[in-house]
Amino acid sequence: MERRAGEDDRLYRNAGRKENVRTSRSRILSIAHKEFFHILRDFRTLIIVFLMPVVQLIMFGYALNLEIQRVDAAVIDFSRSTASRDLVERFEGSRFFRPFYFEGGVSQVGDLFKSRAARVALIIPSDFERQLLHASPVSLQVLIDASDSNAATLIRNYCNQVLVDYNASRGAQLPVPFDVRTAVLFNPNLKSSYFFVPGVIAMILVMISALLTSIAIAREKETGTMEQMLVSPVLPHEIILGKVLPYIALAFADAAVILFVGLLVFRVPFVGSAVLLVLLTTLYIITALSLGLMISTRVRTQQVAMMLALTVTLLPTILLSGLVFPIASMPAALQYVTYLVPARYYLLIVRGILLKGSLLGQLAAPALSLVAMSLVLLVVSVRRFSMNLER
Amino acid sequence: MTAPETRGIQITNFRKLYGKTEAVKEVSLSVERGELFGLIGPDGAGKTTLMRAVCTLLVPDGGTVLVQGRDAARDIAAVRARLGYMPQRFSLYQDLTVEQNLRFFADLFQVRQKEREGRLEELYRFSRLGPFKKRRAGALSGGMRQKLALSCALVHTPETLVLDEPTTGVDPVSRHEFWEILRAIQKEGTTILVSTAYLDEADRCDRVALMHEGRIVAVGTPEEIKAGFRHVLYRLAGRDARELRRFFSGLPQVHSTQLFGDAVHVVFAKKPGQSDWEEWRHALEGKLEHWSPERPSVEDVFLELIGSGR
């Protein structure tokens, strides 16, 4: 005879009506209040919760520098003309590249990359100067070592930038030699701090919300206090809300700290609406909490909760949300997986609001995705939340 | 059919499986209203499973459990509102103080503000935890922890109280005090179902059920249980108790022997005659100095019952 939690819940509500046991605001608050005490008593965890984002900001800010500078660039110049030397000087002039002339053939570029003597090769055709003068589209070959796909993307962007500058310097009256259409907006210097401060917010919020909530509920199961709580007439959503509320507050406090450090130390711009940011951050926190709840319904010990939460939240958030590695440079199969990572949507939201000043209408797609995710997770976890000691 | 309200707890053909293992096999039991009822048996007898079912925490695989006439598998909220439960493991919040724990459970059970302060005072008085209000639960001694857990289970003045091995691991003085407290609670009209692995605690209950391997092997008042002893128990004393035991356990008419400090308890299939004793005393060369019939304890009965089952 198998009875699922949902069925119990229904019986429970019927009985509740008969017995006049209604949802009690005071019961939710009382559980929340108790949870706050647990958080405050567990001082070490609290310190970690607030120190970790700062450490991560420093790590991402200084150690993991996504800005690439002084990339060795091999130049194979078949043209050997003034025009080609002029172009190479352009590359030399930018702080991104350190060009050197390479006398070997194009076929040897692979060896250059293997020995890391160069990460990009610029091949200038013999009729380069003639093409320029005749205003025909100029062909210029750029080979980039994509063993580090991230760096490759950046190098390509930098190349484009140099070429755009080159175009501009030749003046409008002359025919435009290169047809480069890339434009870097909102973060014209490709500063990585603009990139990782929102990323750290997304990561920390998932950590606090999913990891700590699932651990907090697993702890009650593990220490037997859930058993004691369940024999009271408390309702499942009262336990869930009560347990979750303090972590929403904690997540907000943490987000504020990160944003503050980001704005102040890393000079991240804040172009958009603060109200919209708070609103959509709440939505993201709710999604992450639902994920934590979902995990807690499946585990019985804190350790398993932690392992599971780390696996399903932290790793995908770092690796598959576009936080560090651009989604566009992932294999197609992985790109589909990223649709399941809440941080993917939140990064669009938070970067949009901070850097571009996006409005709600422009962020509707990621916001709705988060709403849908939260709803599915919440419904499943409330239904799975066992009000007895059966599995 | 008896009017359900007159019944404290009524368990009918209750079964519970864990996977393929049958933790409790077709158990029926009825606890009268206002009774102090003991569920007695060794670890793994199925006591906890049965009690959790009474507390609505497990769904039966067969049979029914009625608590004050309400089905514990269906009328969950009603049963929970009138029941106090103290799980086997200390399961209060160790990082909260005595007072915070009590108030938290008062909130969960929605004890009315009017009654709350009076109830808390009452609980502090009987548990003598008043002076330790501000102490963290984790810093309490074993006996005090159990009293706090009991207080939390009583905070909403339940009609039925279920206690799972409340005296396990508690020192003898605190155990004694704990049973006194249970008696006092019973006097207020509360039905109490308490389990213990200490067989000597059976005498503290109005009635007991002996459990073994998922079955109830005997039910009755402690006196009735002892009267059910089918063998004859003697207490023997002498210079070398071990030697005595060795000698008697080798005799065909002896059912079992047990060391009791300096003495030996010997269970005979039937009462030995005076000539038998003379013969044994002679055979033991004076090592047997004293023998007398002994009233069997619940433990003796239990050992007899499970021994005969082999």
XYZ file of C-alpha atoms in Angstrom, chain A residues 30-386:
357
model
C 8.111 30.839 14.218
C 9.935 28.360 11.988
C 11.653 31.238 10.188
C 12.637 32.779 13.503
C 14.110 29.489 14.679
C 15.996 29.123 11.399
C 17.494 32.581 11.872
C 18.791 31.462 15.231
C 20.416 28.439 13.634
C 22.108 30.681 11.089
C 23.320 33.117 13.735
C 24.532 30.321 16.020
C 26.464 28.750 13.187
C 28.914 31.585 13.061
C 31.486 29.852 10.918
C 29.034 29.187 8.117
C 27.910 32.789 8.305
C 31.451 34.056 7.912
C 32.019 31.757 4.958
C 28.802 32.966 3.377
C 29.971 36.567 3.440
C 33.686 36.034 2.897
C 33.380 33.621 0.021
C 31.967 36.118 -2.480
C 34.682 38.618 -1.611
C 37.372 35.979 -2.075
C 35.771 34.943 -5.331
C 35.653 38.519 -6.551
C 39.352 38.855 -5.841
C 40.070 35.546 -7.504
C 38.154 36.399 -10.615
C 39.328 39.978 -10.541
C 43.034 39.434 -10.280
C 43.989 35.814 -10.636
C 41.665 34.750 -13.385
C 42.140 37.637 -15.730
C 40.012 37.167 -18.780
C 41.539 40.143 -20.520
C 44.260 38.992 -22.835
C 47.278 41.151 -23.412
C 50.424 40.928 -25.509
C 49.445 37.929 -27.534
C 52.287 36.630 -29.694
C 51.207 37.071 -33.276
C 53.163 35.556 -36.152
C 53.057 37.652 -39.302
C 53.608 35.941 -42.628
C 53.945 38.830 -45.010
C 53.889 37.796 -48.676
C 53.266 41.384 -49.693
C 56.357 42.993 -48.087
C 54.896 46.370 -48.901
C 54.513 49.651 -47.055
C 50.842 48.943 -46.633
C 51.487 45.611 -44.966
C 54.119 47.061 -42.658
C 51.658 49.786 -41.778
C 49.074 47.180 -40.833
C 51.539 45.237 -38.696
C 52.478 48.452 -36.913
C 48.827 48.858 -36.077
C 48.898 45.494 -34.367
C 52.143 46.394 -32.658
C 50.615 49.653 -31.458
C 47.752 47.984 -29.654
C 48.535 46.559 -26.246
C 46.858 43.303 -27.216
C 49.411 41.997 -29.667
C 53.139 41.393 -29.941
C 53.651 40.696 -33.640
C 56.805 39.189 -35.104
C 57.667 38.366 -38.710
C 57.743 34.699 -39.442
C 59.745 33.543 -42.420
C 58.299 30.039 -42.707
C 55.287 28.988 -44.733
C 51.641 28.834 -43.862
C 51.938 25.089 -43.313
C 54.233 25.690 -40.364
C 51.700 27.761 -38.435
C 50.460 24.623 -36.732
C 53.914 24.019 -35.285
C 54.042 27.593 -34.052
C 50.798 27.051 -32.205
C 51.955 23.720 -30.793
C 55.109 25.241 -29.366
C 53.044 28.230 -28.192
C 55.452 30.560 -29.992
C 52.328 32.267 -31.307
C 48.624 32.066 -30.646
C 47.549 33.888 -33.744
C 48.949 34.109 -37.238
C 48.336 36.946 -39.659
C 48.800 36.054 -43.307
C 49.058 38.958 -45.682
C 48.638 38.063 -49.364
C 51.237 39.162 -51.967
C 48.796 41.449 -53.737
C 47.720 43.135 -50.504
C 48.798 46.611 -51.557
C 47.245 46.246 -54.992
C 43.953 45.118 -53.492
C 43.972 48.109 -51.167
C 44.553 50.539 -53.994
C 41.908 49.020 -56.214
C 39.410 49.150 -53.442
C 38.404 45.575 -54.027
C 37.548 43.621 -50.897
C 40.841 42.833 -49.248
C 41.467 39.289 -48.176
C 43.522 38.810 -45.085
C 43.866 35.484 -43.375
C 43.867 35.269 -39.599
C 44.561 31.903 -37.979
C 43.821 31.617 -34.287
C 44.865 28.860 -31.926
C 41.523 27.756 -30.540
C 42.809 25.158 -28.112
C 41.652 27.695 -25.554
C 38.366 28.589 -27.157
C 37.764 31.391 -24.753
C 40.992 33.100 -25.524
C 40.397 32.479 -29.207
C 37.143 34.376 -29.088
C 38.829 37.265 -27.352
C 41.740 37.271 -29.786
C 39.336 37.369 -32.697
C 37.561 40.311 -31.137
C 40.828 42.141 -30.602
C 41.868 41.499 -34.200
C 38.618 42.939 -35.398
C 39.124 45.947 -33.217
C 42.578 46.627 -34.638
C 41.267 46.274 -38.160
C 38.360 48.601 -37.451
C 40.802 51.175 -36.172
C 42.860 50.686 -39.275
C 39.803 51.361 -41.421
C 38.972 54.446 -39.494
C 42.486 55.830 -39.778
C 42.360 55.634 -43.568
C 39.612 58.175 -43.514
C 36.162 58.228 -44.986
C 37.145 59.570 -48.383
C 39.045 56.450 -49.200
C 37.282 53.258 -49.958
C 36.831 51.122 -46.882
C 39.268 48.269 -47.261
C 38.097 45.738 -44.714
C 34.572 44.617 -44.282
C 34.531 44.113 -40.523
C 31.201 44.491 -38.859
C 31.909 43.639 -35.264
C 31.203 46.355 -32.769
C 31.875 45.965 -29.079
C 29.258 47.905 -27.200
C 28.645 48.448 -23.490
C 31.974 47.025 -22.552
C 34.172 48.574 -25.207
C 37.424 47.655 -23.500
C 36.223 44.099 -22.906
C 36.860 44.512 -19.224
C 36.362 41.180 -17.554
C 35.249 42.698 -14.255
C 32.046 43.766 -15.988
C 31.657 40.166 -16.832
C 32.476 38.399 -13.605
C 30.850 40.632 -10.978
C 27.381 39.671 -12.268
C 28.709 36.140 -12.569
C 29.766 35.994 -8.942
C 26.346 37.317 -7.902
C 24.677 34.559 -9.909
C 26.952 31.933 -8.417
C 26.699 33.035 -4.787
C 22.929 33.306 -4.933
C 22.676 29.735 -6.165
C 25.104 28.621 -3.457
C 23.214 30.247 -0.602
C 19.775 29.480 -1.870
C 20.092 25.927 -3.092
C 22.988 24.608 -1.072
C 22.156 26.066 2.332
C 18.422 25.370 2.060
C 18.891 21.768 1.085
C 21.432 21.307 3.868
C 19.140 23.004 6.399
C 16.257 20.664 5.606
C 18.491 17.594 5.399
C 19.884 18.529 8.813
C 16.415 18.373 10.349
C 15.955 14.941 8.865
C 19.381 13.747 9.916
C 19.184 14.926 13.524
C 15.613 13.701 13.919
C 14.124 17.132 14.569
C 11.993 16.729 11.448
C 10.366 13.722 13.121
C 9.539 15.888 16.125
C 8.257 18.715 13.962
C 6.105 16.419 11.807
C 4.024 15.137 14.722
C 2.722 18.657 15.220
C -0.211 19.852 13.107
C 2.175 21.904 10.950
C 1.409 21.943 7.209
C 4.027 21.138 4.547
C 4.075 24.592 3.006
C 4.470 26.122 6.458
C 7.642 24.132 7.022
C 8.908 24.975 3.546
C 8.150 28.693 3.754
C 9.480 28.947 7.273
C 12.719 27.229 6.367
C 13.198 29.201 3.173
C 12.412 32.778 4.231
C 15.621 33.362 6.213
C 17.707 32.183 3.298
C 16.017 34.628 0.952
C 17.087 37.396 3.328
C 20.587 35.966 3.576
C 20.870 35.683 -0.203
C 19.800 39.313 -0.603
C 22.306 40.513 1.964
C 25.016 38.627 0.139
C 23.991 39.940 -3.271
C 24.127 43.453 -1.852
C 27.669 42.901 -0.541
C 28.878 41.604 -3.903
C 27.203 44.387 -5.828
C 28.643 46.960 -3.442
C 32.182 45.608 -3.819
C 31.661 45.291 -7.566
C 30.481 48.868 -8.002
C 33.021 50.349 -5.640
C 36.191 48.365 -6.218
C 35.764 47.126 -9.745
C 33.845 50.147 -10.991
C 31.149 48.091 -12.637
C 28.571 50.438 -14.133
C 24.972 50.318 -12.945
C 22.980 51.696 -15.836
C 19.576 50.112 -15.334
C 16.811 50.128 -12.782
C 17.550 49.014 -9.226
C 13.903 48.081 -8.667
C 13.937 45.791 -11.672
C 17.170 44.221 -10.468
C 15.694 43.518 -7.012
C 12.551 42.129 -8.580
C 14.272 39.760 -10.968
C 16.893 38.815 -8.399
C 14.048 37.713 -6.131
C 12.783 35.583 -8.970
C 16.207 34.020 -9.434
C 16.539 33.370 -5.697
C 13.157 31.645 -5.712
C 14.271 29.446 -8.602
C 17.449 28.495 -6.770
C 15.539 27.839 -3.536
C 13.142 25.584 -5.382
C 16.127 23.672 -6.667
C 17.380 23.343 -3.090
C 13.951 22.135 -1.930
C 13.850 19.630 -4.726
C 17.210 18.271 -3.603
C 16.153 18.148 0.047
C 13.128 16.009 -0.761
C 15.445 13.366 -2.172
C 18.116 13.112 0.490
C 18.328 12.238 4.162
C 21.740 13.456 5.203
C 23.507 16.782 5.050
C 26.492 15.295 3.307
C 24.490 13.880 0.427
C 22.545 17.142 0.211
C 25.799 19.047 -0.096
C 27.272 16.802 -2.761
C 24.089 16.850 -4.764
C 23.605 20.595 -4.429
C 27.175 21.293 -5.485
C 26.829 19.011 -8.480
C 23.555 20.398 -9.744
C 24.062 24.056 -8.904
C 27.614 25.229 -8.508
C 29.309 23.354 -11.307
C 26.699 24.070 -13.988
C 26.584 27.674 -12.845
C 30.314 28.111 -13.290
C 30.712 25.987 -16.391
C 27.455 26.064 -18.316
C 25.838 29.417 -17.698
C 28.113 31.576 -19.763
C 29.714 32.847 -16.580
C 33.234 31.886 -17.579
C 32.922 30.140 -20.905
C 30.809 31.643 -23.647
C 27.823 29.463 -24.435
C 28.369 30.104 -28.144
C 31.704 28.298 -28.062
C 30.292 25.138 -26.464
C 29.446 21.963 -28.362
C 25.836 21.935 -29.530
C 24.744 19.241 -27.072
C 26.063 21.223 -24.126
C 24.394 24.341 -25.411
C 21.065 22.591 -24.971
C 21.992 21.631 -21.427
C 22.571 25.289 -20.595
C 18.853 25.926 -20.994
C 18.397 24.017 -17.740
C 20.790 26.206 -15.777
C 18.961 29.066 -14.038
C 22.123 31.164 -13.917
C 22.109 31.294 -17.690
C 18.968 33.396 -17.578
C 19.958 35.403 -14.571
C 23.269 36.366 -16.174
C 21.372 37.787 -19.136
C 19.200 39.692 -16.687
C 21.861 41.042 -14.382
C 24.315 41.913 -17.156
C 21.499 43.494 -19.076
C 20.397 45.670 -16.196
C 23.846 46.619 -14.939
C 25.626 47.213 -18.247
C 22.902 48.022 -20.739
C 20.022 49.332 -18.688
C 17.664 46.747 -20.147
C 13.988 47.097 -19.323
C 11.587 44.412 -18.173
C 10.155 44.032 -21.669
C 13.589 43.301 -23.061
C 14.270 40.729 -20.365
C 10.911 38.997 -20.659
C 12.288 35.810 -22.180
C 14.853 34.992 -19.460
C 12.435 36.165 -16.735
C 9.667 33.916 -17.986
C 12.089 31.021 -18.247
C 12.909 31.486 -14.565
C 9.210 31.674 -13.669
C 8.549 28.428 -15.520
C 11.499 26.697 -13.875
C 10.465 27.824 -10.388
C 6.902 26.671 -10.890
C 7.891 23.208 -12.044
C 10.448 22.773 -9.263
C 8.144 24.100 -6.547
C 5.184 21.973 -7.530
C 7.327 18.862 -7.722
C 9.082 19.484 -4.418
C 5.956 20.421 -2.451
C 4.327 17.256 -3.753
C 7.363 15.199 -2.896
C 7.820 16.791 0.521
C 7.006 13.899 2.804
